[in-house]
């Protein structure tokens, strides 16, 4: 921890004021629910694309990806490689479908297809996914800034949470999109700046960094063997494809943006712009992680200092020097990968640049959280409150419910982040939770649009079977040794793959048997 120069603090404060001002500026336009949720359908495709890109590029990417590259290799980059494959389906099928329905909620059509239960089930899965997402982003943002600002992670989350809630509630979807345009540009420039500063500290520059990384097998994409029990190339590719298919096809964060576009062509353009920006940007963060590994290999005294800090944090301030030293000696790069970039920023980034990079870290988290808050408020209002409690909700009353729901979901996301204090890897926890909650939702969606003959009863049975499989895959590895025969050997990232396919194929099979009978 160090004292931040006044000029850097000024940059951070100006950034936060700017975000709140954007919310205030657009608050004057929020006269009805359509403006709050759809921005009245007048946003250009390039702005929506930057907005989706900024939502993808969260603090999980900003912090977790370099930590993954530092602690292991580039296996997680396969997730980004899968994105264009999912985008093909999204641009061809999903965007025209949602634009044609006109419903701002991604889940309204499920009621028309299978009944109210399907709509509610998808909303619950989505909201739980967003709690996990917002919580992990809050956690990652606070973890990055703790060493730089000197405040506790909890206090950083609370301050940032208040700012995000204020501008999201005031400005609605239009404010969310335009703040994300600014944030997307800022975080990309911040990543480029960090890479430059890391390479500047390595004698020999990028050539030396590549030489050290290659010797340590840091650029591997994982084993190419069809082994689904470990995080190899094919496991991450399948996981990434299904998660991105869920993002583009069922995630309210992205579906809602399709409705803000001027027309269908602009909505499709936004998807491909997001992909064209995110894939190289994620590669940039993997390069940063590998460069940091090379830098710390060349500076073992810094590595020891970092390990001592991590050991002290885990044991608490009351631990003895011997206890700290013993734990520090056992730590591997994967154990402190998420701490590396903040540690480097503390000691090696000069003034002015530090303020800009902290603003970039803040933007990485704020864009994802604000988007999640708005999306959760929208589906709660449309799919829960209006559907079950007040069908005639409209006008100012609907706008008030949207405001209140946005605040409540923002506070819940903040609470989830506070509950995550102490986890080992922010990227791991997000991948695991998203795979659990998203699997059932995507399976039901695909069953609805691809199996035209499947009816309500078949869908219910398919979802029940799918949930049982997802729960078994998730929790069976924790069974005692006496029940080891019942443990799942599949990697945790296969949960969404197997869960989705289970629901879809079960539904298709039962439909076939029913029609044959």
XYZ file of C-alpha atoms in Angstrom:
517
model
C 0.000 0.000 0.000
C 1.220 3.503 -0.766
C -0.057 7.046 -0.634
C -1.720 7.947 -3.932
C -0.646 11.328 -5.371
C -3.283 14.060 -5.355
C -3.411 14.195 -9.151
C -4.305 10.500 -9.337
C -7.003 10.916 -6.697
C -8.359 13.843 -8.709
C -8.552 11.668 -11.837
C -10.482 8.990 -9.936
C -12.907 11.506 -8.410
C -13.483 13.189 -11.789
C -14.232 9.819 -13.369
C -16.819 8.962 -10.694
C -18.401 12.417 -10.974
C -18.537 12.004 -14.758
C -20.390 8.695 -14.491
C -22.946 10.138 -12.069
C -23.367 13.201 -14.313
C -24.215 10.991 -17.302
C -26.925 9.353 -15.209
C -28.268 12.760 -14.214
C -28.213 13.968 -17.829
C -30.284 11.054 -19.121
C -32.631 11.107 -16.123
C -34.480 13.994 -17.765
C -35.452 11.704 -20.665
C -36.918 8.915 -18.545
C -40.595 9.745 -18.890
C -41.829 6.160 -19.234
C -40.798 2.513 -18.842
C -39.957 2.081 -22.531
C -37.367 4.844 -22.329
C -35.922 3.386 -19.110
C -35.652 -0.168 -20.491
C -35.264 0.290 -24.278
C -33.913 3.852 -24.653
C -36.876 4.229 -27.060
C -35.003 2.136 -29.658
C -32.770 4.897 -30.968
C -29.209 3.773 -30.119
C -26.799 3.232 -33.058
C -25.338 -0.248 -33.569
C -21.734 0.807 -32.909
C -22.653 2.178 -29.463
C -24.573 -0.998 -28.566
C -21.597 -3.093 -29.709
C -19.234 -1.118 -27.478
C -21.731 -1.467 -24.653
C -21.930 -5.265 -24.999
C -18.134 -5.392 -25.269
C -17.805 -3.377 -22.049
C -20.221 -5.737 -20.277
C -18.129 -8.741 -21.333
C -14.900 -6.984 -20.322
C -15.627 -6.888 -16.600
C -13.238 -6.763 -13.653
C -13.301 -10.578 -13.841
C -11.446 -10.183 -17.142
C -9.330 -7.255 -15.971
C -8.121 -9.088 -12.882
C -8.962 -12.771 -13.289
C -7.557 -13.314 -16.780
C -4.029 -11.998 -16.047
C -4.176 -14.002 -12.815
C -5.051 -17.161 -14.758
C -2.273 -16.580 -17.304
C 0.206 -15.904 -14.487
C -0.783 -18.944 -12.446
C -1.251 -21.483 -15.249
C -1.399 -20.882 -19.016
C -3.653 -19.617 -21.823
C -6.207 -22.408 -21.526
C -8.940 -19.919 -20.536
C -8.394 -17.998 -23.807
C -10.226 -20.815 -25.592
C -13.366 -19.290 -24.061
C -12.824 -16.225 -26.253
C -12.122 -18.367 -29.315
C -15.596 -19.889 -28.935
C -17.342 -16.514 -29.064
C -17.509 -16.140 -32.895
C -19.175 -19.571 -33.105
C -21.941 -18.462 -30.743
C -22.226 -15.099 -32.521
C -23.122 -16.864 -35.791
C -26.231 -18.359 -34.173
C -27.050 -15.116 -32.376
C -26.932 -12.918 -35.468
C -28.835 -15.377 -37.664
C -31.539 -16.600 -35.274
C -31.665 -14.832 -31.907
C -31.625 -11.163 -32.924
C -34.383 -11.461 -35.573
C -36.437 -13.588 -33.155
C -36.351 -11.062 -30.315
C -36.824 -8.064 -32.591
C -39.865 -9.805 -34.063
C -41.465 -10.533 -30.666
C -41.040 -6.930 -29.499
C -41.101 -7.970 -25.812
C -38.346 -6.267 -23.820
C -37.972 -9.327 -21.549
C -36.048 -12.285 -22.944
C -38.378 -14.690 -21.149
C -41.893 -13.571 -22.123
C -41.986 -15.929 -25.119
C -41.355 -18.943 -22.843
C -44.793 -18.455 -21.331
C -46.373 -18.461 -24.769
C -44.449 -21.632 -25.547
C -44.734 -23.676 -22.334
C -46.704 -21.706 -19.757
C -46.068 -19.308 -16.835
C -43.783 -21.744 -14.990
C -41.211 -21.671 -17.821
C -41.072 -17.890 -17.814
C -40.673 -17.737 -14.038
C -38.074 -20.515 -13.991
C -35.929 -18.689 -16.571
C -36.224 -15.401 -14.658
C -35.105 -17.071 -11.405
C -32.117 -18.679 -13.172
C -31.172 -15.345 -14.743
C -31.442 -13.376 -11.507
C -29.335 -15.941 -9.620
C -26.747 -15.776 -12.402
C -26.664 -11.985 -12.104
C -26.219 -12.128 -8.334
C -23.167 -14.355 -8.887
C -21.906 -12.108 -11.661
C -22.359 -8.810 -9.843
C -20.912 -10.264 -6.654
C -17.794 -11.601 -8.378
C -17.326 -8.287 -10.218
C -17.682 -6.287 -6.987
C -15.143 -8.635 -5.405
C -12.684 -8.374 -8.311
C -12.939 -4.587 -8.413
C -12.294 -4.273 -4.679
C -9.423 -6.774 -4.809
C -7.700 -4.703 -7.493
C -8.048 -1.447 -5.603
C -7.447 -2.569 -2.028
C -3.666 -2.409 -2.230
C -3.752 0.840 -4.210
C -6.205 2.880 -2.159
C -5.472 1.471 1.283
C -9.141 0.969 2.146
C -10.735 -2.331 3.063
C -12.370 -4.328 0.290
C -15.762 -3.930 1.970
C -15.556 -0.136 2.063
C -14.475 -0.001 -1.613
C -17.453 -2.167 -2.601
C -19.868 0.028 -0.671
C -18.589 3.320 -2.140
C -18.583 1.959 -5.683
C -21.983 0.360 -5.141
C -23.536 3.700 -4.168
C -22.125 5.442 -7.267
C -23.302 2.649 -9.595
C -26.799 2.559 -8.103
C -27.153 6.348 -8.395
C -26.300 6.674 -12.091
C -28.119 3.472 -13.093
C -31.350 4.462 -11.342
C -31.219 8.014 -12.646
C -30.339 7.333 -16.267
C -31.856 3.951 -17.141
C -30.713 1.879 -20.132
C -29.598 4.863 -22.200
C -27.251 6.002 -19.436
C -26.012 2.415 -19.022
C -25.149 2.153 -22.728
C -23.402 5.513 -23.064
C -21.426 5.116 -19.834
C -20.350 1.679 -21.100
C -19.169 3.232 -24.360
C -16.861 5.479 -22.334
C -15.889 2.631 -20.017
C -15.144 0.226 -22.882
C -12.702 2.679 -24.431
C -11.141 3.564 -21.080
C -10.528 -0.014 -19.956
C -8.980 -0.947 -23.334
C -6.567 1.985 -23.128
C -5.839 1.035 -19.514
C -4.917 -2.528 -20.523
C -2.578 -1.275 -23.271
C -0.943 1.070 -20.779
C -0.417 -1.725 -18.233
C 1.183 -3.972 -20.873
C 3.530 -1.170 -21.909
C 4.566 -0.520 -18.300
C 5.181 -4.234 -17.620
C 7.276 -4.747 -20.764
C 9.221 -1.580 -19.976
C 10.393 -3.190 -16.718
C 11.635 -6.382 -18.421
C 15.204 -6.211 -19.774
C 14.897 -7.379 -23.360
C 11.238 -6.412 -23.581
C 8.711 -8.630 -25.290
C 11.360 -11.028 -26.670
C 12.624 -11.843 -23.183
C 9.082 -12.136 -21.824
C 8.216 -14.587 -24.603
C 11.362 -16.618 -23.970
C 10.612 -17.019 -20.246
C 6.929 -17.732 -20.851
C 7.620 -20.339 -23.505
C 10.109 -22.147 -21.261
C 7.418 -22.363 -18.557
C 4.745 -23.518 -21.059
C 2.697 -20.388 -20.372
C 1.208 -20.158 -23.878
C -0.442 -23.573 -23.947
C -4.164 -23.694 -24.724
C -4.493 -26.907 -22.732
C -4.380 -30.551 -23.671
C -5.986 -31.429 -27.010
C -6.984 -34.891 -25.782
C -10.765 -35.485 -25.534
C -10.502 -35.663 -21.745
C -13.503 -34.029 -20.066
C -12.271 -34.551 -16.515
C -9.797 -31.665 -16.673
C -9.768 -28.134 -18.048
C -8.350 -28.916 -21.476
C -8.939 -27.256 -24.847
C -12.202 -29.058 -25.623
C -13.716 -28.560 -22.173
C -13.205 -24.795 -22.282
C -14.303 -24.598 -25.930
C -17.584 -26.370 -25.142
C -18.072 -24.360 -21.972
C -17.389 -21.099 -23.800
C -19.706 -21.949 -26.686
C -22.645 -22.783 -24.406
C -22.051 -19.820 -22.076
C -21.779 -17.387 -25.016
C -24.834 -18.984 -26.615
C -26.628 -18.304 -23.344
C -25.275 -14.733 -23.243
C -26.406 -13.846 -26.753
C -29.619 -15.875 -26.673
C -31.004 -15.813 -23.117
C -29.138 -13.202 -21.072
C -31.366 -10.173 -20.491
C -28.260 -7.932 -20.429
C -27.718 -8.551 -24.132
C -31.260 -9.262 -25.338
C -32.425 -5.944 -23.916
C -29.810 -4.161 -26.003
C -31.198 -5.687 -29.201
C -34.366 -3.669 -28.556
C -32.451 -0.409 -28.110
C -31.143 -0.602 -31.696
C -32.717 1.407 -34.496
C -33.343 -1.734 -36.559
C -32.441 -5.436 -36.810
C -29.380 -4.783 -38.981
C -27.940 -2.456 -36.329
C -28.598 -5.049 -33.612
C -26.722 -7.717 -35.610
C -23.886 -5.271 -36.233
C -23.540 -4.726 -32.476
C -22.883 -8.444 -31.875
C -20.105 -8.670 -34.451
C -18.519 -5.444 -33.241
C -18.471 -6.874 -29.717
C -16.799 -10.083 -30.932
C -14.280 -8.195 -33.081
C -13.224 -6.164 -30.035
C -13.456 -8.701 -27.227
C -11.373 -11.533 -28.719
C -8.201 -9.420 -29.242
C -8.844 -7.538 -25.979
C -8.990 -10.784 -23.985
C -5.792 -11.905 -25.730
C -4.237 -8.661 -24.541
C -5.016 -9.568 -20.919
C -3.468 -13.019 -21.333
C -0.330 -11.377 -22.700
C -0.297 -9.089 -19.642
C -0.487 -12.117 -17.333
C 2.357 -13.897 -19.108
C 4.456 -10.711 -19.132
C 3.884 -10.320 -15.396
C 5.025 -13.925 -14.876
C 8.258 -13.161 -16.737
C 8.786 -9.964 -14.774
C 8.364 -11.684 -11.399
C 10.609 -14.549 -12.477
C 13.320 -11.961 -13.116
C 12.637 -10.297 -9.746
C 12.399 -13.106 -7.147
C 12.564 -10.641 -4.262
C 9.247 -9.156 -5.408
C 7.769 -12.631 -5.663
C 8.776 -13.381 -2.078
C 7.297 -10.083 -0.919
C 4.034 -10.865 -2.690
C 3.857 -14.371 -1.210
C 4.506 -12.945 2.269
C 1.656 -10.451 1.785
C -0.754 -13.156 0.617
C 0.228 -15.456 3.495
C -0.285 -12.631 6.013
C -3.693 -11.869 4.552
C -4.796 -15.505 4.787
C -3.525 -16.066 8.316
C -4.509 -12.684 9.726
C -2.428 -9.989 11.373
C -2.091 -12.039 14.561
C -0.028 -14.760 12.876
C 3.612 -15.187 13.838
C 6.469 -14.588 11.413
C 7.217 -18.309 11.382
C 3.628 -19.171 10.427
C 3.677 -16.595 7.642
C 6.999 -17.868 6.304
C 5.856 -21.487 6.368
C 2.661 -20.733 4.433
C 4.452 -18.433 1.992
C 6.915 -21.208 1.152
C 4.060 -23.479 0.046
C 2.292 -20.957 -2.208
C 2.324 -21.569 -5.948
C 1.703 -18.986 -8.727
C -1.923 -20.159 -9.042
C -2.451 -19.295 -5.358
C -1.663 -15.603 -5.766
C -2.316 -14.930 -9.464
C -5.211 -12.523 -8.777
C -2.916 -10.452 -6.538
C -0.136 -9.968 -9.076
C -1.483 -7.096 -11.132
C -2.530 -4.988 -8.101
C 0.887 -5.699 -6.555
C 2.644 -4.523 -9.725
C 0.482 -1.419 -9.880
C 1.393 -0.485 -6.308
C 5.126 -0.479 -6.921
C 5.740 0.216 -10.588
C 3.093 2.526 -12.061
C 4.016 6.253 -11.978
C 1.689 9.072 -10.994
C -1.034 10.202 -13.438
C -0.873 6.761 -15.068
C -1.951 5.233 -11.761
C -5.105 7.334 -11.641
C -5.978 6.434 -15.223
C -5.503 2.710 -14.593
C -7.568 2.795 -11.387
C -10.312 4.529 -13.378
C -10.035 1.741 -15.959
C -10.361 -0.904 -13.231
C -13.402 0.892 -11.865
C -14.957 1.111 -15.324
C -14.380 -2.639 -15.829
C -16.569 -3.397 -12.839
C -19.101 -0.595 -13.009
C -20.263 -1.334 -16.562
C -21.104 -4.969 -15.814
C -22.834 -4.218 -12.517
C -24.969 -1.361 -13.862
C -26.047 -3.508 -16.801
C -26.987 -6.379 -14.474
C -28.986 -4.075 -12.199
C -31.026 -2.653 -15.070
C -31.649 -6.092 -16.588
C -32.752 -7.628 -13.259
C -35.097 -4.711 -12.603
C -36.612 -5.109 -16.071
C -37.357 -8.837 -15.834
C -38.652 -8.516 -12.262
C -41.041 -5.750 -13.267
C -42.228 -7.384 -16.497
C -42.107 -11.087 -15.660
C -42.878 -11.168 -11.943
C -44.560 -8.031 -10.611
C -46.621 -7.164 -13.675
C -47.354 -10.808 -14.500
C -48.513 -11.969 -11.046
C -49.333 -8.904 -8.947
C -50.429 -5.937 -11.062
C -51.187 -6.700 -14.737
C -52.411 -3.142 -15.384
C -49.117 -1.595 -14.272
C -48.102 1.279 -16.553
C -46.970 4.901 -16.683
C -45.372 6.491 -13.642
C -46.247 3.515 -11.436
C -44.248 1.163 -13.653
C -41.331 3.597 -13.678
C -41.354 3.745 -9.870
C -41.237 -0.051 -9.631
C -38.290 -0.082 -12.062
C -36.448 2.494 -9.924
C -37.104 0.581 -6.703
C -36.168 -2.798 -8.218
C -32.918 -1.351 -9.594
C -31.922 -0.158 -6.121
C -32.848 -3.467 -4.469
C -30.976 -5.615 -6.998
C -27.945 -3.329 -6.766
C -27.885 -3.797 -2.980
C -28.256 -7.584 -3.325
C -25.371 -7.675 -5.829
C -23.284 -5.649 -3.378
C -24.180 -8.045 -0.576
C -23.147 -11.016 -2.727
C -19.778 -9.382 -3.347
C -19.264 -8.853 0.389
C -20.131 -12.517 0.987
C -17.383 -13.592 -1.441
C -14.563 -12.077 0.620
C -11.853 -14.699 0.989
C -12.322 -16.690 -2.228
C -9.231 -17.905 -4.064
C -9.931 -17.091 -7.726
C -12.542 -14.608 -8.907
C -12.620 -16.106 -12.411
C -13.082 -19.674 -11.128
C -15.984 -18.794 -8.847
C -17.784 -16.888 -11.613
C -17.325 -19.682 -14.161
C -18.654 -22.285 -11.724
C -21.718 -20.343 -10.618
C -22.651 -19.185 -14.114
C -22.425 -22.747 -15.437
C -24.764 -24.024 -12.709
C -27.485 -21.400 -13.147
C -27.305 -20.928 -16.911
C -27.477 -24.594 -17.918
C -31.163 -25.102 -17.223
C -32.155 -21.784 -18.742
C -30.380 -22.386 -22.054
C -31.648 -25.961 -22.355
C -35.265 -24.825 -21.992
C -34.756 -22.002 -24.499
C -33.281 -24.311 -27.152
C -36.062 -26.824 -26.558
C -38.629 -24.101 -27.118
C -37.278 -22.804 -30.418
C -35.883 -26.006 -31.961
C -38.417 -28.686 -30.968
C -41.717 -27.296 -32.234
C -43.727 -30.346 -31.159
C -42.618 -30.285 -27.515
C -45.453 -29.265 -25.210
C -45.766 -28.150 -21.610
C -45.644 -31.569 -19.889
C -42.628 -32.788 -21.854
C -40.772 -29.542 -21.073
C -41.504 -29.845 -17.347
C -40.143 -33.405 -17.238
C -37.061 -32.362 -19.231
C -36.296 -29.463 -16.882
C -36.730 -31.638 -13.761
C -34.349 -34.253 -15.190
C -31.907 -31.495 -16.205
C -31.925 -29.891 -12.753
C -31.237 -33.252 -11.120
C -28.287 -33.838 -13.463
C -26.931 -30.308 -12.839
C -27.164 -30.768 -9.060
C -25.426 -34.149 -9.280
C -22.608 -32.811 -11.463
C -22.115 -29.863 -9.125
C -22.237 -31.499 -5.708
C -21.367 -35.178 -6.196
C -17.563 -34.544 -6.162
C -18.017 -33.571 -2.506
C -19.503 -36.934 -1.506
C -17.593 -38.868 1.186
C -15.186 -41.605 0.141
C -17.773 -44.245 1.059
C -19.876 -43.002 -1.869
C -17.028 -42.305 -4.283
C -18.660 -44.512 -6.938
C -21.434 -41.922 -7.248
C -19.111 -38.958 -7.830
C -19.033 -37.216 -11.179
C -15.625 -37.340 -12.850
C -16.420 -34.492 -15.261
C -14.816 -31.089 -14.888
C -17.061 -28.464 -13.273
C -17.118 -26.418 -16.509
C -18.993 -29.282 -18.168
C -22.054 -28.598 -15.993
C -23.640 -26.145 -18.440
C -22.787 -28.380 -21.416
C -24.263 -31.577 -19.965
C -27.144 -29.752 -18.252
C -28.210 -27.974 -21.428
C -27.992 -31.097 -23.569
C -29.824 -33.157 -20.947
C -32.836 -30.834 -20.934
C -32.913 -30.484 -24.709
C -32.411 -34.155 -25.585
C -34.754 -35.379 -22.835
C -37.470 -33.087 -24.121
C -36.961 -34.209 -27.712
C -36.914 -37.896 -26.728
C -40.091 -37.690 -24.615
C -41.814 -35.750 -27.401
C -40.860 -38.472 -29.872
C -42.225 -41.221 -27.608
C -45.446 -39.308 -26.988
C -46.087 -38.674 -30.688
C -45.267 -42.288 -31.532
C -47.694 -43.545 -28.887
